Amino acid sequence: MDTNTVLDLMWILIAGILVFFMQAGFTLVETGFTRSKNTGNIIMKNLMDFCIGSIAFWAIGYTFMYGDSEGVFGSFIGRPSWFFDNPAEMHSLFFQTVFAATAATIVSGAIAERTKFTTYLIFSLLMTLIIYPISGHWVWQSGGWLAKLGFTDFAGSTVVHSVGGWASLVAAFMVGPRLGKYTDGKSNAIPGHNLLIGSLGIFILWFGWFGFNAGSQLAISGDNANVVAGIIITTNLAAAAGALSAMFITWIIYGRPDISMTLNGVLAGLVAVTAGCAAVSPFGAFMIGLIAGVVVVFSIEFVDKKLKIDDPVGAVSVHGVTGALGTLLVGVFATDGGLLYGGGFHKLGVQAIGVISVAAWAIGASFVVLFILKKTIGLRVSKEEEVDGLDIHEHKTNVYN
Amino acid sequence: MDTNTVLDLMWILIAGILVFFMQAGFTLVETGFTRSKNTGNIIMKNLMDFCIGSIAFWAIGYTFMYGDSEGVFGSFIGRPSWFFDNPAEMHSLFFQTVFAATAATIVSGAIAERTKFTTYLIFSLLMTLIIYPISGHWVWQSGGWLAKLGFTDFAGSTVVHSVGGWASLVAAFMVGPRLGKYTDGKSNAIPGHNLLIGSLGIFILWFGWFGFNAGSQLAISGDNANVVAGIIITTNLAAAAGALSAMFITWIIYGRPDISMTLNGVLAGLVAVTAGCAAVSPFGAFMIGLIAGVVVVFSIEFVDKKLKIDDPVGAVSVHGVTGALGTLLVGVFATDGGLLYGGGFHKLGVQAIGVISVAAWAIGASFVVLFILKKTIGLRVSKEEEVDGLDIHEHKTNVYN
Amino acid sequence: MDTNTVLDLMWILIAGILVFFMQAGFTLVETGFTRSKNTGNIIMKNLMDFCIGSIAFWAIGYTFMYGDSEGVFGSFIGRPSWFFDNPAEMHSLFFQTVFAATAATIVSGAIAERTKFTTYLIFSLLMTLIIYPISGHWVWQSGGWLAKLGFTDFAGSTVVHSVGGWASLVAAFMVGPRLGKYTDGKSNAIPGHNLLIGSLGIFILWFGWFGFNAGSQLAISGDNANVVAGIIITTNLAAAAGALSAMFITWIIYGRPDISMTLNGVLAGLVAVTAGCAAVSPFGAFMIGLIAGVVVVFSIEFVDKKLKIDDPVGAVSVHGVTGALGTLLVGVFATDGGLLYGGGFHKLGVQAIGVISVAAWAIGASFVVLFILKKTIGLRVSKEEEVDGLDIHEHKTNVYN
Amino acid sequence: MKKIEAIIRKSKFDEVKEALHQIEVNFFSYWDVTGVGNEKEGHVYRGVSYSTSDIQRRFLSIVVSDPFLERTVDAILKTAFTGTVGDGKVFVSNVEEVYRIRTKESGSDALK
Amino acid sequence: MKKIEAIIRKSKFDEVKEALHQIEVNFFSYWDVTGVGNEKEGHVYRGVSYSTSDIQRRFLSIVVSDPFLERTVDAILKTAFTGTVGDGKVFVSNVEEVYRIRTKESGSDALK
Amino acid sequence: MKKIEAIIRKSKFDEVKEALHQIEVNFFSYWDVTGVGNEKEGHVYRGVSYSTSDIQRRFLSIVVSDPFLERTVDAILKTAFTGTVGDGKVFVSNVEEVYRIRTKESGSDALK
Ligand SMILES: Nc1ncnc2c1ncn2[C@@H]1O[C@H](COP(=O)(O)OP(=O)(O)O)[C@@H](O)[C@H]1O
Ligand SMILES: Nc1ncnc2c1ncn2[C@@H]1O[C@H](COP(=O)(O)OP(=O)(O)O)[C@@H](O)[C@H]1O
Ligand SMILES: Nc1ncnc2c1ncn2[C@@H]1O[C@H](COP(=O)(O)OP(=O)(O)O)[C@@H](O)[C@H]1O
């Protein structure tokens, strides 16, 4: 293998390892933002969705996504084959596996503290086996119909985060709010039990995101190196700007800089810049982050107070809304073809088509899966289990002793 | 230095840094699985075994292990030299140092909550100075007798983990169970104080393990790159499979998916695949993980209930038993020479010889060291110290305030 | 781009990502070493100084530091330009950004639990915008006056840590001690609320420090590779030695191995070796670590009991004192030109000039900024806020529920 | 004046609190305790299944003036009830004096 | 012998403790409770502003022999005071017997 | 009915619990408190050595019917004992009424 290929492969592996670590970040954010009586359940969900996802994606999901685009269906789904083991593409399998697991694990947070463990495992399996690979195929396999249309989603604002976010929306809606979350039509606060653990999770996610975005270049040799470095800067600036604007907006509207919203602001910046991290300038990234940080705050309020959908960690807003937003903003800020750079509305239009069609798929497919699960094994734990906490009922254990 | 050498060296350094981080993982698992009154002591043990180990291994341990195999003793021990400072091998010294520290730190968990701090420091020093380097020399120095026999332990299921695990067995046995662990011959549960911290530790270990296994290729240039990528996949699949099978087996036998056992299942998969990560196919790794996840559950029960050896974190089972198991399974699943791949029993036989002789060494040497320590400064804190917690007595501090 | 350049750039990026993660480490150390009622405030400070710093350094700080050294002022400050976006230097911007943020975040710990949030944000902004870049320019831009003098500060014992440490000294002095810290002229202990989180922070810092020091070579291609490997060894040995000597010294003077001091010993070793990590032998690094571990213990006591400056995390001693010490010890242990290697006092003299002039700048500039802040918006929260905790007043939230 | 100490299931706390507010008992203090009693809770930890009677409970301490006693006890008895073993207990004892720190009021005035 | 139970602001604890030591009441136990009362504390969490009357307080339990009662109550009333809603309460009740475990002393001897 | 409040060393809790079970006192509640008393505990934190009398203790609250009083107190006094300063105290006071929430039983029936 020549040196350049080795360099690229090594970069992909390192980036993939960083992305793997994001699982720890998601686990900490989710446990930190919820109550201690459900912590063990959340650990298990986040651990097992990665384990099941790793196996399922290797078993067949990877080829649903990246298998050849053949014949009539080729634009919509890859040609599957079992137990992928092409020794020359193991790095790619790894990198894509950790991405698939990210999409799956997002949902966990939105339905935390009330969902049956078995139900979650099955849903998570289907996410990595079917839901995620199919829309992923549309965008990231060169024969996918959105790819052919010229849709840009560099590292997955839409492919990964929005899919997770919209599935979260459907799931949180169908599972229903936690007991006590809405009384007399009013939304109540159910504070998380450990914001320090939550913020460690945010730092870990930020750390891993450098792999997520910069690894998505899938190369570092030759002139890719400067692109990769540029991605790291855009990623970092967007995250910083997202935190900044989320903090200031909460400072203005609640009179105090809000901690958990600021932490969500970091994620909003990261999710939003993911689509365009290689296509925008540092300044563009900064603006995308600023916008995302503001939008996420209002979106969280909107989902919570207007839609009355109970999303303990803000997954719908952080991943769905800012994922979509970030994808659209590529059409505005892309230095090549963006609205502000004289590219007109064409790119923006294509981006909108991509955002909408992927959302439709994620919402539709999740709905079908969850509807069937609801009618069969049920989505929700009993009232008693929910009140006492899932740990003691589903796992017969306390996390803290 | 030519580019390929730079690539290899860079990969080794990055992998070594990841392995270093596993120290944090071990610390968190061990503190999480034990009681809060001993947390400070456990922090100090895990920190200091790394510090002492780093210095001791550099001072002389490294050359006991990798020094030339000369003369009569050459098959058994390397030619020592003080304060290794060959500028061309610093990367190797680093990578081997973090491995040595891993072997040492494993023991800490097995004897947690009751062992004298000074005793532990001395034992840990001797682990990295003598016990680990000698059996390591047998396998990993090309002149070692097991290496010459054709024994395969790619990244150290036996050399690192089993050695730690068997030393743990001896140590836990000699130190005796924690007060209250066995009453009327019955094993009681002593729940850990923070499973969330424990599971963060597991994620960190998994993260670091990519460096542990894939770094052990000691190269990434040329065709090594695909091998490295393959190792990352086998490592990941085995960990996922280990968690899955441990979860399902506990679900069956206890009626509930058990959190701490599932976490141990991850480690079991990782430890087991360490020996063969470069020799087995993804499917082989998946099977090794599945088997390890089941075995570790029964092994933990066996050690706890039948042997009545008190091992708070399951170090004996996780590192010793699955380390041995994984090494043997290389003889079954190795695509080149494994039983299932038509290689017959020869490889399995060699593997068994290696497993047994290293176990004998680790058990014997640890016993001698601990026996002397027992007769001199003693192994165990006083009853009062144990009941009150080691933190307040050994360190005059509370960890949580 | 040729392969060697790609290698170097990749190494810088990976190292920078590791350094980024140190922010999480600083956050955990600082929260762990303080009381739970202020945890949220500390999270926000550590998060926001990185966010503000990233933006400010990109906006103009980077060019104050690395802009051309032109004309009369060229030795003292770089030629500024707005919103740095040279695509060929994004890796450098990133690496320098995370360094700048480190210098800023150090101060946070020294003034924890009593400082106004807004005041901190402004101070932190000015740190990354002006204070840090200017002295950085002196040393690390080849046209800077200290660079021209031959001053050696390889990875920033002085440029980063001392600057942070001296600014901490001024800030902690001007803000004044926490309520209850000194009664009747006696220093009281105010124990941190979670030493486990603090020690996780230490492990993360150590992990990130490999990037900090070894990344500062700014290259890995060709013969740089061995230098980088050597740096990793010196860094690791110094940290280990620092922990060891801090532990033993506390064991001697307090009768017990002290946990929080040992953790500080790790940092002391790391900070001290930062200046000379590429210039000293492994043995030299070991000695530097040993010395730093002892000095930091006495320095913390001195600052606390004699100067009566309240520094909850020991930032002044860990970063300021051992940063200066480590920089001076380069003049002693540098294998090329150090006192012990026959180089005479010349190098030591130059090092002293550098240490003193940078300290003077950091102290003077911080004083002016803080003095103005004191006279305008004030430095300190009200007594009531401090007693109740900053979280409930400044952020209307509890971190733990 | 009487002190009512109630040891209840944590999961019933919100209902009890609501009921107390309804009868205008807006002052009380509570904390979490471990209760030992008839109820057993099954646990599994690392292969050891065990059942413990050490169960997390919430302890309410409410000091009321005499006329409030009955309705307060009734409210608790009614809302903390599930009917399965482990619902908890209510204890009533006498309090000789009460002071409100802010106003220095004492006696039942301090409880208004 | 009397039992004094005081529910005070956490931020006032150090002063109260100091005052108790001054009058030579060197024995007591304390723990943290959540208090429900008149005081409200504003919180914001993820966009929901709410004010709660569940506020962290410190609970002191002090058993004293009768002659110590008055000065102890006075000390608390004086030092736990801020004058704003939420300063807390002091309850006095009767204790029939006291034992010191170490010496088996009982009655007011056990309180010396 | 009497309420027995015992403040004991945490390290003695298991023995006390065992002793209570032996005399068939299977109902009580406990929680952790900080005790201030004669005992001092040495600490070192970041170079400041200090000794504090704020020591972690366990607080047991046991309501028993009158005939059980003596043996319960005895059991505690015996098993919580080490003989060194800091063993703790036992307080006995009167309880006027007891209810079991599950059955609405009251009086000593509720304590069976
Ligand atoms: N005599 C007692 N003294 C103190 N606490 C008690 C007493 N009896 C019961 N409790 C508390 O009440 C809880 C519930 O009592 P339990 O016996 O389990 O159920 P039930 O009252 O329905 O029979 C116990 O866990 C314990 O906390
Ligand atoms: N009747 C009561 N029983 C138990 N605790 C009480 C009672 N009244 C007040 N408290 C405690 O005292 C605290 C302060 O009381 P609050 O009504 O807020 O202020 P104030 O006493 O100044 O009117 C409450 O939070 C609660 O913990
Ligand atoms: N009068 C009291 N009121 C409440 N708690 C007390 C009282 N006296 C002692 N205690 C509790 O008992 C514990 C032990 O008492 P201490 O004086 O240290 O030892 P001893 O009882 O052996 O003299 C204290 O830490 C405190 O928690």
CSV table of C-alpha atoms and ligand atoms in Angstrom, one decimal, chain E residues 26-29 61-64 100-102 110-111, chain F residues 7 9 33-39 53 55 57 84-89 91, ligand 3:
chain,number,residue,atom,x,y,z
E,26,ASN,CA,-20.8,21.3,72.1
E,27,PHE,CA,-23.0,18.3,71.3
E,28,PHE,CA,-25.5,18.0,68.5
E,29,SER,CA,-26.2,16.3,65.3
E,61,SER,CA,-31.1,18.1,66.6
E,62,ILE,CA,-29.8,19.1,70.0
E,63,VAL,CA,-30.7,17.4,73.3
E,64,VAL,CA,-30.0,19.6,76.3
E,100,ARG,CA,-24.4,7.9,76.6
E,101,ILE,CA,-23.4,4.7,74.9
E,102,ARG,CA,-19.7,4.8,75.9
E,110,ALA,CA,-25.1,11.8,79.8
E,111,LEU,CA,-25.3,15.3,78.4
F,7,ILE,CA,-26.8,8.2,67.1
F,9,ARG,CA,-20.9,5.1,64.7
F,33,VAL,CA,-26.0,12.7,60.0
F,34,THR,CA,-23.0,14.7,61.0
F,35,GLY,CA,-22.4,14.6,64.7
F,36,VAL,CA,-20.7,17.2,66.8
F,37,GLY,CA,-19.4,16.0,70.1
F,38,ASN,CA,-16.3,15.2,72.1
F,39,GLU,CA,-14.6,13.1,69.5
F,53,SER,CA,-15.6,17.2,65.6
F,55,ILE,CA,-18.0,13.3,62.2
F,57,ARG,CA,-22.7,9.2,62.2
F,84,THR,CA,-13.7,5.2,73.1
F,85,VAL,CA,-15.0,8.7,72.9
F,86,GLY,CA,-17.6,9.1,70.2
F,87,ASP,CA,-19.8,6.1,70.7
F,88,GLY,CA,-22.9,8.2,70.6
F,89,LYS,CA,-26.1,8.7,72.4
F,91,PHE,CA,-32.6,9.4,73.4
G,3,LIG,N1,-27.0,16.4,73.1
G,3,LIG,C1,-26.9,15.8,71.9
G,3,LIG,N2,-27.8,16.1,71.0
G,3,LIG,C2,-27.7,15.5,69.7
G,3,LIG,N3,-26.7,14.7,69.4
G,3,LIG,C3,-25.8,14.4,70.2
G,3,LIG,C4,-25.8,15.0,71.5
G,3,LIG,N4,-24.7,14.5,72.2
G,3,LIG,C5,-24.0,13.7,71.3
G,3,LIG,N5,-24.7,13.7,70.2
G,3,LIG,C6,-24.2,12.9,69.0
G,3,LIG,O1,-23.5,11.8,69.5
G,3,LIG,C7,-22.2,11.7,68.8
G,3,LIG,C8,-21.1,11.2,69.7
G,3,LIG,O2,-21.0,12.0,70.9
G,3,LIG,P1,-19.5,12.3,71.5
G,3,LIG,O3,-19.7,13.4,72.4
G,3,LIG,O4,-18.5,12.6,70.4
G,3,LIG,O5,-19.0,11.0,72.2
G,3,LIG,P2,-19.4,10.4,73.6
G,3,LIG,O6,-20.9,10.3,73.6
G,3,LIG,O7,-18.7,9.1,73.6
G,3,LIG,O8,-18.9,11.4,74.6
G,3,LIG,C9,-22.0,13.2,68.4
G,3,LIG,O9,-21.1,13.2,67.2
G,3,LIG,C10,-23.4,13.6,68.1
G,3,LIG,O10,-23.7,13.2,66.8
